[in-house]
Amino acid sequence: MFASLIRSRSTFASLASPLSMSRQFMTIRHYSTPPMEPYEQKIYDILKTHFAPKNLAVRDVSGGCGSMFAITVESEKFKGIPMVKQHRLVNEVLKDEIAKWHGLQLQTRAA
């Protein structure tokens, strides 16, 4: 009945060894941000081409289904333009893509 609860001595020895612990964690590599999915990259490339941004971030916030995006664009092309017009410019560039989405969180600012 309790045979499944008894671990071999070698299991405890390997857990106590600092070297074995470091090997376990060396195989896991954490990134600060995950790589972009292909559709995120497509949107990123479109915006990069049109606005030559100083800062650009495209993130799928729909849980991976590609129906809602959070986009931040900081570009010199927005200097002297009100935020509403900045958003209209981005919406115009992405209008074919936006038609497929459920929602968009857009932040723009002049660089």
Short mmCIF file of N, CA and C in Angstrom, two decimals:
data_model
loop_
_atom_site.label_atom_id
_atom_site.label_comp_id
_atom_site.label_asym_id
_atom_site.label_seq_id
_atom_site.Cartn_x
_atom_site.Cartn_y
_atom_site.Cartn_z
N MET A 1 0.81 -1.20 0.00
CA MET A 1 0.00 0.00 0.00
C MET A 1 0.86 1.27 0.00
N PHE A 2 1.89 1.31 0.83
CA PHE A 2 2.74 2.50 0.90
C PHE A 2 4.00 2.38 0.05
N ALA A 3 4.10 1.34 -0.73
CA ALA A 3 5.30 1.14 -1.55
C ALA A 3 5.49 2.28 -2.54
N SER A 4 4.41 2.85 -3.03
CA SER A 4 4.54 3.95 -4.00
C SER A 4 5.04 5.24 -3.36
N LEU A 5 4.97 5.34 -2.05
CA LEU A 5 5.42 6.54 -1.36
C LEU A 5 6.90 6.50 -1.00
N ILE A 6 7.51 5.34 -1.12
CA ILE A 6 8.91 5.19 -0.75
C ILE A 6 9.77 5.50 -1.97
N ARG A 7 10.68 6.43 -1.83
CA ARG A 7 11.59 6.80 -2.92
C ARG A 7 12.94 6.13 -2.68
N SER A 8 13.61 5.89 -3.76
CA SER A 8 14.93 5.28 -3.61
C SER A 8 15.90 6.30 -3.05
N ARG A 9 16.96 5.81 -2.49
CA ARG A 9 17.98 6.66 -1.89
C ARG A 9 18.64 7.54 -2.95
N SER A 10 18.80 7.02 -4.15
CA SER A 10 19.46 7.79 -5.21
C SER A 10 18.63 9.02 -5.60
N THR A 11 17.31 8.94 -5.48
CA THR A 11 16.47 10.09 -5.80
C THR A 11 16.76 11.24 -4.85
N PHE A 12 16.85 10.93 -3.55
CA PHE A 12 17.15 11.97 -2.57
C PHE A 12 18.56 12.51 -2.75
N ALA A 13 19.49 11.65 -3.11
CA ALA A 13 20.87 12.10 -3.31
C ALA A 13 20.95 13.06 -4.50
N SER A 14 20.21 12.75 -5.57
CA SER A 14 20.26 13.63 -6.74
C SER A 14 19.58 14.97 -6.46
N LEU A 15 18.56 14.97 -5.61
CA LEU A 15 17.90 16.22 -5.26
C LEU A 15 18.78 17.11 -4.39
N ALA A 16 19.63 16.49 -3.61
CA ALA A 16 20.48 17.26 -2.71
C ALA A 16 21.71 17.81 -3.42
N SER A 17 22.05 17.25 -4.55
CA SER A 17 23.25 17.66 -5.26
C SER A 17 23.03 19.00 -5.96
N PRO A 18 23.87 20.00 -5.68
CA PRO A 18 23.72 21.30 -6.33
C PRO A 18 23.91 21.22 -7.85
N LEU A 19 24.78 20.30 -8.28
CA LEU A 19 25.04 20.16 -9.71
C LEU A 19 23.80 19.66 -10.44
N SER A 20 23.11 18.69 -9.86
CA SER A 20 21.91 18.17 -10.51
C SER A 20 20.82 19.23 -10.57
N MET A 21 20.73 20.06 -9.55
CA MET A 21 19.72 21.12 -9.54
C MET A 21 20.03 22.15 -10.63
N SER A 22 21.30 22.50 -10.79
CA SER A 22 21.64 23.50 -11.80
C SER A 22 21.39 22.96 -13.20
N ARG A 23 21.59 21.67 -13.41
CA ARG A 23 21.31 21.08 -14.72
C ARG A 23 19.82 21.13 -15.04
N GLN A 24 19.00 20.93 -14.03
CA GLN A 24 17.56 20.98 -14.24
C GLN A 24 17.13 22.36 -14.70
N PHE A 25 17.69 23.38 -14.13
CA PHE A 25 17.26 24.74 -14.44
C PHE A 25 17.97 25.32 -15.66
N MET A 26 19.09 24.75 -16.04
CA MET A 26 19.80 25.26 -17.21
C MET A 26 19.04 24.96 -18.50
N THR A 27 18.20 23.95 -18.51
CA THR A 27 17.48 23.61 -19.73
C THR A 27 16.29 24.53 -19.98
N ILE A 28 15.91 25.31 -18.98
CA ILE A 28 14.80 26.24 -19.13
C ILE A 28 15.36 27.63 -19.39
N ARG A 29 14.93 28.24 -20.49
CA ARG A 29 15.40 29.58 -20.81
C ARG A 29 14.21 30.51 -20.86
N HIS A 30 14.23 31.51 -20.02
CA HIS A 30 13.12 32.46 -19.95
C HIS A 30 13.49 33.73 -20.70
N TYR A 31 12.57 34.22 -21.49
CA TYR A 31 12.74 35.46 -22.22
C TYR A 31 11.89 36.54 -21.57
N SER A 32 12.31 37.77 -21.70
CA SER A 32 11.53 38.85 -21.11
C SER A 32 10.22 39.06 -21.87
N THR A 33 10.24 38.87 -23.17
CA THR A 33 9.01 38.93 -23.95
C THR A 33 9.00 37.74 -24.90
N PRO A 34 7.86 37.15 -25.10
CA PRO A 34 7.79 36.02 -26.02
C PRO A 34 7.95 36.49 -27.46
N PRO A 35 8.43 35.63 -28.34
CA PRO A 35 8.56 36.02 -29.74
C PRO A 35 7.18 36.27 -30.35
N MET A 36 7.14 37.10 -31.37
CA MET A 36 5.87 37.41 -32.00
C MET A 36 5.38 36.24 -32.85
N GLU A 37 4.08 36.08 -32.87
CA GLU A 37 3.44 35.11 -33.75
C GLU A 37 3.51 35.67 -35.18
N PRO A 38 3.35 34.83 -36.21
CA PRO A 38 3.45 35.32 -37.59
C PRO A 38 2.48 36.47 -37.92
N TYR A 39 1.26 36.41 -37.41
CA TYR A 39 0.30 37.48 -37.71
C TYR A 39 0.69 38.78 -37.00
N GLU A 40 1.20 38.67 -35.78
CA GLU A 40 1.70 39.85 -35.07
C GLU A 40 2.85 40.46 -35.85
N GLN A 41 3.73 39.62 -36.38
CA GLN A 41 4.88 40.08 -37.16
C GLN A 41 4.42 40.80 -38.43
N LYS A 42 3.36 40.28 -39.05
CA LYS A 42 2.82 40.92 -40.26
C LYS A 42 2.35 42.34 -39.95
N ILE A 43 1.60 42.49 -38.87
CA ILE A 43 1.11 43.81 -38.47
C ILE A 43 2.29 44.73 -38.14
N TYR A 44 3.27 44.19 -37.42
CA TYR A 44 4.47 44.93 -37.05
C TYR A 44 5.17 45.45 -38.31
N ASP A 45 5.33 44.59 -39.29
CA ASP A 45 6.03 44.97 -40.53
C ASP A 45 5.26 46.05 -41.30
N ILE A 46 3.94 45.94 -41.34
CA ILE A 46 3.13 46.96 -42.02
C ILE A 46 3.33 48.32 -41.36
N LEU A 47 3.24 48.36 -40.04
CA LEU A 47 3.38 49.62 -39.31
C LEU A 47 4.80 50.17 -39.42
N LYS A 48 5.78 49.30 -39.38
CA LYS A 48 7.18 49.73 -39.48
C LYS A 48 7.44 50.37 -40.85
N THR A 49 6.87 49.79 -41.88
CA THR A 49 7.04 50.33 -43.24
C THR A 49 6.41 51.71 -43.39
N HIS A 50 5.22 51.90 -42.85
CA HIS A 50 4.48 53.16 -43.05
C HIS A 50 4.90 54.29 -42.12
N PHE A 51 5.32 53.96 -40.91
CA PHE A 51 5.55 55.02 -39.92
C PHE A 51 7.01 55.18 -39.47
N ALA A 52 7.90 54.28 -39.85
CA ALA A 52 9.30 54.33 -39.40
C ALA A 52 9.37 54.69 -37.91
N PRO A 53 8.74 53.89 -37.06
CA PRO A 53 8.60 54.26 -35.64
C PRO A 53 9.89 54.16 -34.84
N LYS A 54 9.97 55.00 -33.82
CA LYS A 54 11.07 54.92 -32.84
C LYS A 54 10.77 53.79 -31.86
N ASN A 55 9.49 53.58 -31.59
CA ASN A 55 9.05 52.53 -30.68
C ASN A 55 7.79 51.91 -31.28
N LEU A 56 7.78 50.58 -31.34
CA LEU A 56 6.63 49.88 -31.91
C LEU A 56 6.43 48.57 -31.16
N ALA A 57 5.21 48.34 -30.72
CA ALA A 57 4.88 47.09 -30.04
C ALA A 57 3.54 46.60 -30.56
N VAL A 58 3.49 45.32 -30.91
CA VAL A 58 2.26 44.68 -31.36
C VAL A 58 2.09 43.42 -30.54
N ARG A 59 0.93 43.30 -29.90
CA ARG A 59 0.70 42.15 -29.02
C ARG A 59 -0.73 41.64 -29.18
N ASP A 60 -0.85 40.34 -29.39
CA ASP A 60 -2.17 39.71 -29.46
C ASP A 60 -2.67 39.54 -28.03
N VAL A 61 -3.73 40.24 -27.67
CA VAL A 61 -4.26 40.18 -26.30
C VAL A 61 -5.57 39.39 -26.25
N SER A 62 -5.82 38.61 -27.30
CA SER A 62 -7.06 37.83 -27.37
C SER A 62 -6.87 36.42 -26.85
N GLY A 63 -5.70 36.11 -26.35
CA GLY A 63 -5.45 34.75 -25.90
C GLY A 63 -4.92 33.86 -27.01
N GLY A 64 -4.48 34.46 -28.09
CA GLY A 64 -3.85 33.71 -29.16
C GLY A 64 -4.72 33.47 -30.39
N CYS A 65 -5.96 33.92 -30.37
CA CYS A 65 -6.83 33.66 -31.53
C CYS A 65 -6.74 34.76 -32.59
N GLY A 66 -6.04 35.85 -32.30
CA GLY A 66 -5.84 36.90 -33.29
C GLY A 66 -7.02 37.81 -33.52
N SER A 67 -7.88 37.98 -32.51
CA SER A 67 -9.06 38.82 -32.71
C SER A 67 -8.97 40.17 -32.00
N MET A 68 -7.94 40.37 -31.17
CA MET A 68 -7.78 41.66 -30.49
C MET A 68 -6.29 41.92 -30.28
N PHE A 69 -5.89 43.15 -30.57
CA PHE A 69 -4.48 43.51 -30.49
C PHE A 69 -4.27 44.78 -29.69
N ALA A 70 -3.14 44.83 -29.01
CA ALA A 70 -2.69 46.04 -28.33
C ALA A 70 -1.48 46.54 -29.13
N ILE A 71 -1.58 47.74 -29.65
CA ILE A 71 -0.54 48.30 -30.51
C ILE A 71 -0.09 49.64 -29.96
N THR A 72 1.22 49.83 -29.89
CA THR A 72 1.82 51.10 -29.49
C THR A 72 2.74 51.55 -30.62
N VAL A 73 2.53 52.78 -31.08
CA VAL A 73 3.36 53.33 -32.16
C VAL A 73 3.85 54.70 -31.72
N GLU A 74 5.17 54.88 -31.75
CA GLU A 74 5.78 56.19 -31.47
C GLU A 74 6.61 56.56 -32.70
N SER A 75 6.19 57.63 -33.37
CA SER A 75 6.82 57.99 -34.62
C SER A 75 6.95 59.50 -34.76
N GLU A 76 7.98 59.92 -35.48
CA GLU A 76 8.16 61.34 -35.77
C GLU A 76 7.08 61.84 -36.74
N LYS A 77 6.47 60.93 -37.48
CA LYS A 77 5.41 61.31 -38.42
C LYS A 77 4.16 61.81 -37.71
N PHE A 78 4.09 61.62 -36.40
CA PHE A 78 2.94 62.08 -35.62
C PHE A 78 3.14 63.46 -35.02
N LYS A 79 4.31 64.08 -35.24
CA LYS A 79 4.56 65.41 -34.65
C LYS A 79 3.57 66.43 -35.18
N GLY A 80 2.98 67.16 -34.23
CA GLY A 80 2.04 68.22 -34.58
C GLY A 80 0.66 67.73 -34.99
N ILE A 81 0.42 66.43 -34.89
CA ILE A 81 -0.87 65.87 -35.29
C ILE A 81 -1.64 65.46 -34.03
N PRO A 82 -2.89 65.87 -33.90
CA PRO A 82 -3.68 65.46 -32.73
C PRO A 82 -3.83 63.93 -32.66
N MET A 83 -4.02 63.43 -31.46
CA MET A 83 -4.08 61.99 -31.24
C MET A 83 -5.18 61.32 -32.08
N VAL A 84 -6.31 61.97 -32.21
CA VAL A 84 -7.41 61.39 -33.00
C VAL A 84 -6.96 61.16 -34.45
N LYS A 85 -6.24 62.12 -35.01
CA LYS A 85 -5.75 61.97 -36.38
C LYS A 85 -4.64 60.93 -36.46
N GLN A 86 -3.81 60.83 -35.41
CA GLN A 86 -2.79 59.77 -35.37
C GLN A 86 -3.46 58.40 -35.44
N HIS A 87 -4.52 58.23 -34.66
CA HIS A 87 -5.24 56.96 -34.65
C HIS A 87 -5.89 56.69 -36.01
N ARG A 88 -6.41 57.73 -36.63
CA ARG A 88 -7.01 57.56 -37.96
C ARG A 88 -5.98 57.11 -38.98
N LEU A 89 -4.76 57.67 -38.89
CA LEU A 89 -3.69 57.25 -39.80
C LEU A 89 -3.37 55.77 -39.64
N VAL A 90 -3.24 55.33 -38.40
CA VAL A 90 -2.95 53.92 -38.13
C VAL A 90 -4.11 53.05 -38.59
N ASN A 91 -5.34 53.48 -38.29
CA ASN A 91 -6.51 52.71 -38.71
C ASN A 91 -6.59 52.59 -40.23
N GLU A 92 -6.23 53.65 -40.94
CA GLU A 92 -6.25 53.62 -42.41
C GLU A 92 -5.23 52.62 -42.95
N VAL A 93 -4.04 52.61 -42.38
CA VAL A 93 -2.99 51.70 -42.82
C VAL A 93 -3.39 50.24 -42.55
N LEU A 94 -4.06 50.01 -41.43
CA LEU A 94 -4.42 48.64 -41.03
C LEU A 94 -5.88 48.27 -41.32
N LYS A 95 -6.59 49.05 -42.13
CA LYS A 95 -8.03 48.85 -42.28
C LYS A 95 -8.41 47.44 -42.75
N ASP A 96 -7.63 46.84 -43.64
CA ASP A 96 -7.95 45.49 -44.10
C ASP A 96 -7.80 44.47 -42.98
N GLU A 97 -6.81 44.68 -42.13
CA GLU A 97 -6.58 43.76 -41.00
C GLU A 97 -7.60 44.00 -39.89
N ILE A 98 -7.88 45.26 -39.59
CA ILE A 98 -8.82 45.61 -38.51
C ILE A 98 -10.21 45.03 -38.79
N ALA A 99 -10.58 44.92 -40.06
CA ALA A 99 -11.89 44.37 -40.42
C ALA A 99 -12.06 42.93 -39.91
N LYS A 100 -10.95 42.23 -39.68
CA LYS A 100 -10.98 40.84 -39.22
C LYS A 100 -10.99 40.73 -37.69
N TRP A 101 -10.77 41.84 -36.99
CA TRP A 101 -10.58 41.81 -35.54
C TRP A 101 -11.86 42.11 -34.78
N HIS A 102 -11.83 41.72 -33.52
CA HIS A 102 -12.90 42.05 -32.59
C HIS A 102 -12.65 43.42 -31.94
N GLY A 103 -11.37 43.72 -31.66
CA GLY A 103 -11.05 44.98 -31.00
C GLY A 103 -9.59 45.37 -31.15
N LEU A 104 -9.31 46.62 -30.80
CA LEU A 104 -7.97 47.17 -30.91
C LEU A 104 -7.72 48.14 -29.76
N GLN A 105 -6.60 47.96 -29.09
CA GLN A 105 -6.13 48.92 -28.08
C GLN A 105 -4.97 49.66 -28.73
N LEU A 106 -5.15 50.92 -29.02
CA LEU A 106 -4.15 51.67 -29.77
C LEU A 106 -3.62 52.84 -28.96
N GLN A 107 -2.30 52.92 -28.90
CA GLN A 107 -1.62 54.06 -28.28
C GLN A 107 -0.66 54.63 -29.31
N THR A 108 -0.75 55.93 -29.53
CA THR A 108 0.17 56.60 -30.45
C THR A 108 0.75 57.82 -29.76
N ARG A 109 1.95 58.18 -30.17
CA ARG A 109 2.57 59.41 -29.66
C ARG A 109 3.66 59.83 -30.63
N ALA A 110 3.94 61.12 -30.61
CA ALA A 110 5.00 61.66 -31.45
C ALA A 110 6.35 61.39 -30.80
N ALA A 111 7.32 61.07 -31.62
CA ALA A 111 8.68 60.79 -31.11
C ALA A 111 9.45 62.08 -30.95
#
